[in-house]
Coordinates of C-alpha atoms in Angstrom, one line a residue:
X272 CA -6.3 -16.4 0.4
X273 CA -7.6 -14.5 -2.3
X274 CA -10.4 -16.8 -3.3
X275 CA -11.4 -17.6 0.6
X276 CA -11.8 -12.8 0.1
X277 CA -14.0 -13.3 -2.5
X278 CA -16.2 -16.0 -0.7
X279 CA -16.5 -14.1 2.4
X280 CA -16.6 -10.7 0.6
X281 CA -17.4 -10.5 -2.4
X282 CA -14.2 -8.9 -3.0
X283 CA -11.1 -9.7 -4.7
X284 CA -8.7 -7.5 -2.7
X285 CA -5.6 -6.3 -5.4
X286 CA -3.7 -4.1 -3.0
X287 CA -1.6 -5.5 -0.4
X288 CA -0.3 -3.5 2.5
X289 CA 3.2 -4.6 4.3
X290 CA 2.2 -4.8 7.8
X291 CA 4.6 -3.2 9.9
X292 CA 6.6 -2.5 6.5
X293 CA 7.9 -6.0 6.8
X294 CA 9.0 -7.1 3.2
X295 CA 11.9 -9.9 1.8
X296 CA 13.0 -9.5 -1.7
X297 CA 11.1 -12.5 -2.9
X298 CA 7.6 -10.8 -1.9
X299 CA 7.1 -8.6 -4.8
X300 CA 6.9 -11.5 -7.2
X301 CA 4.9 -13.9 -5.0
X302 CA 1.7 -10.3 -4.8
X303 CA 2.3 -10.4 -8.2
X304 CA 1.7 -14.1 -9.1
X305 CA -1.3 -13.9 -6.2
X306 CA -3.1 -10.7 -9.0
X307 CA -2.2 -7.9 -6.6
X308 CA -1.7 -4.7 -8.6
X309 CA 0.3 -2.5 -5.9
X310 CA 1.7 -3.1 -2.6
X311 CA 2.2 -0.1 0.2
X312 CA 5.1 -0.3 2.7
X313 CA 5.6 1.8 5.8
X314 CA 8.1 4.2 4.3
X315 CA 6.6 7.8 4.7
X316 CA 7.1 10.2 1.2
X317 CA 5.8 11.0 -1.7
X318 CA 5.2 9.0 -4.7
X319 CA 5.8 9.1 -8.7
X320 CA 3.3 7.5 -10.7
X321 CA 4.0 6.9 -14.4
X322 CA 2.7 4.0 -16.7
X323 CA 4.8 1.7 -15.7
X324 CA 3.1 -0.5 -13.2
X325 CA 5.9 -1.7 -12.0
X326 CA 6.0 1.8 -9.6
X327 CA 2.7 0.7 -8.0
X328 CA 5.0 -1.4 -5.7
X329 CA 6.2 -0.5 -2.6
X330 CA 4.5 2.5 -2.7
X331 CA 4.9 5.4 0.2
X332 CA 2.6 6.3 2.7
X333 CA 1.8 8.3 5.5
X334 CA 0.4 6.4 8.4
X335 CA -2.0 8.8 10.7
X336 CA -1.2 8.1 14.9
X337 CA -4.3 7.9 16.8
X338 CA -3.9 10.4 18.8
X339 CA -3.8 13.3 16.0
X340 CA -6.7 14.4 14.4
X341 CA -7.4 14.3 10.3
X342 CA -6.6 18.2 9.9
X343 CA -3.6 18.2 12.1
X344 CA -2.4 15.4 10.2
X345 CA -2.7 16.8 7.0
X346 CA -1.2 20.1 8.0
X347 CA 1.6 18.5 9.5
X348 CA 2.6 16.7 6.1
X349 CA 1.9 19.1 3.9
X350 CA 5.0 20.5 2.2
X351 CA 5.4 23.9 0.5
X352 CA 5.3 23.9 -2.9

């Protein structure tokens, strides 16, 4: 898969994002033996980075709905500090 990217592309793609949040146990290892660097699921929150790249896994996100605008998104997620 990631060499029939880099034909079509010209792109090696090193993130990998769950679709639907789907993910077995196994998975991690398998991205990691493919070269992907980080992996998003569907689990909305906030992330800590340090220098251990094993925390570039299963990172959180925020998925935007179609029907709400960038601003209103981004007001609606923002959390007093």
């Amino acid at each position: 898969m990631q060499n029939r990217c880099m034909e079509k592309t010209g792109f090696t793609p090193y993130i990998y994002t769950y679709p639907f949040g789907s993910a077995c146990p196994e998975s991690e290892e398998v991205l990691k033996e493919m070269g992907f660097k980080s992996s998003l699921s569907c689990n909305e929150g906030v992330n800590l980075i340090t220098r251990d790249s094993e925390c570039l896994f299963m990172l959180k996100r925020y998925n935007r709905p179609s029907d709400i605008n960038t601003g209103d998104f981004f007001a609606k997620i923002k959390t007093p500090v």
